[in-house]
Amino acid sequence: REAHRRMESRIAARLAKQGGAAGEREVLLAVLDELLGGHPETRDAIRIHTFFAARAGRDDRLAAVLTEGDEELQSLAVSVVARARADGRAGPDVDPELDGQALWTLARGLGGDVVLYGAPIEQARRVLHHVVRRLVPPVRDDAPRAEVDPGT
């Protein structure tokens, strides 16, 4: 849980570096970027999560610990996609529920690729940001700061 708090601090620092008020899209990008495993502590958390995930199938308490907070983040992803669709930034083929879930799952999978299989973090970021731009294009007013600075 302490590791989660430090992850939240890194996310907040990323958003603060952007300046101005961060919208839901920027918050989502910062969260998803953290899940890619760019920080050594996040990489450790992904390894530990993966190790215990195999055991969680038989232990409801462990499963609850491993998924704590996931529902809130999935809801954020769905909300961001739904807003983009309602604003006309996303096409009619975009399904907020499915595509929000897909963004969440994509980030977690890319994080696993980075940490467990050695995929380059920059490649994972390019993939994630490419998909986010397609599903949730930035609002014109925030277009210059739409991408999160992963340097934190």
mmCIF file of C-alpha atoms in Angstrom, residues 12-24 26-27 141-142 145:
data_model
loop_
_atom_site.group_PDB
_atom_site.id
_atom_site.type_symbol
_atom_site.label_atom_id
_atom_site.label_comp_id
_atom_site.label_asym_id
_atom_site.label_seq_id
_atom_site.Cartn_x
_atom_site.Cartn_y
_atom_site.Cartn_z
ATOM 1 C CA ALA A 12 0.843 13.909 -9.105
ATOM 2 C CA ALA A 13 4.368 15.165 -9.809
ATOM 3 C CA ARG A 14 3.953 14.392 -13.536
ATOM 4 C CA LEU A 15 0.733 16.353 -13.610
ATOM 5 C CA ALA A 16 2.230 19.269 -11.678
ATOM 6 C CA LYS A 17 5.087 19.520 -14.196
ATOM 7 C CA GLN A 18 2.510 20.175 -16.921
ATOM 8 C CA GLY A 19 1.268 23.293 -15.168
ATOM 9 C CA GLY A 20 -2.333 24.397 -15.107
ATOM 10 C CA ALA A 21 -5.305 22.301 -14.146
ATOM 11 C CA ALA A 22 -5.110 18.741 -15.416
ATOM 12 C CA GLY A 23 -8.231 17.368 -17.035
ATOM 13 C CA GLU A 24 -9.453 13.788 -16.776
ATOM 14 C CA GLU A 26 -4.254 14.047 -18.577
ATOM 15 C CA VAL A 27 -4.871 12.289 -15.274
ATOM 16 C CA ASP A 141 -7.446 23.955 -25.904
ATOM 17 C CA ASP A 142 -5.172 21.435 -24.177
ATOM 18 C CA ARG A 145 0.104 19.693 -23.108
#
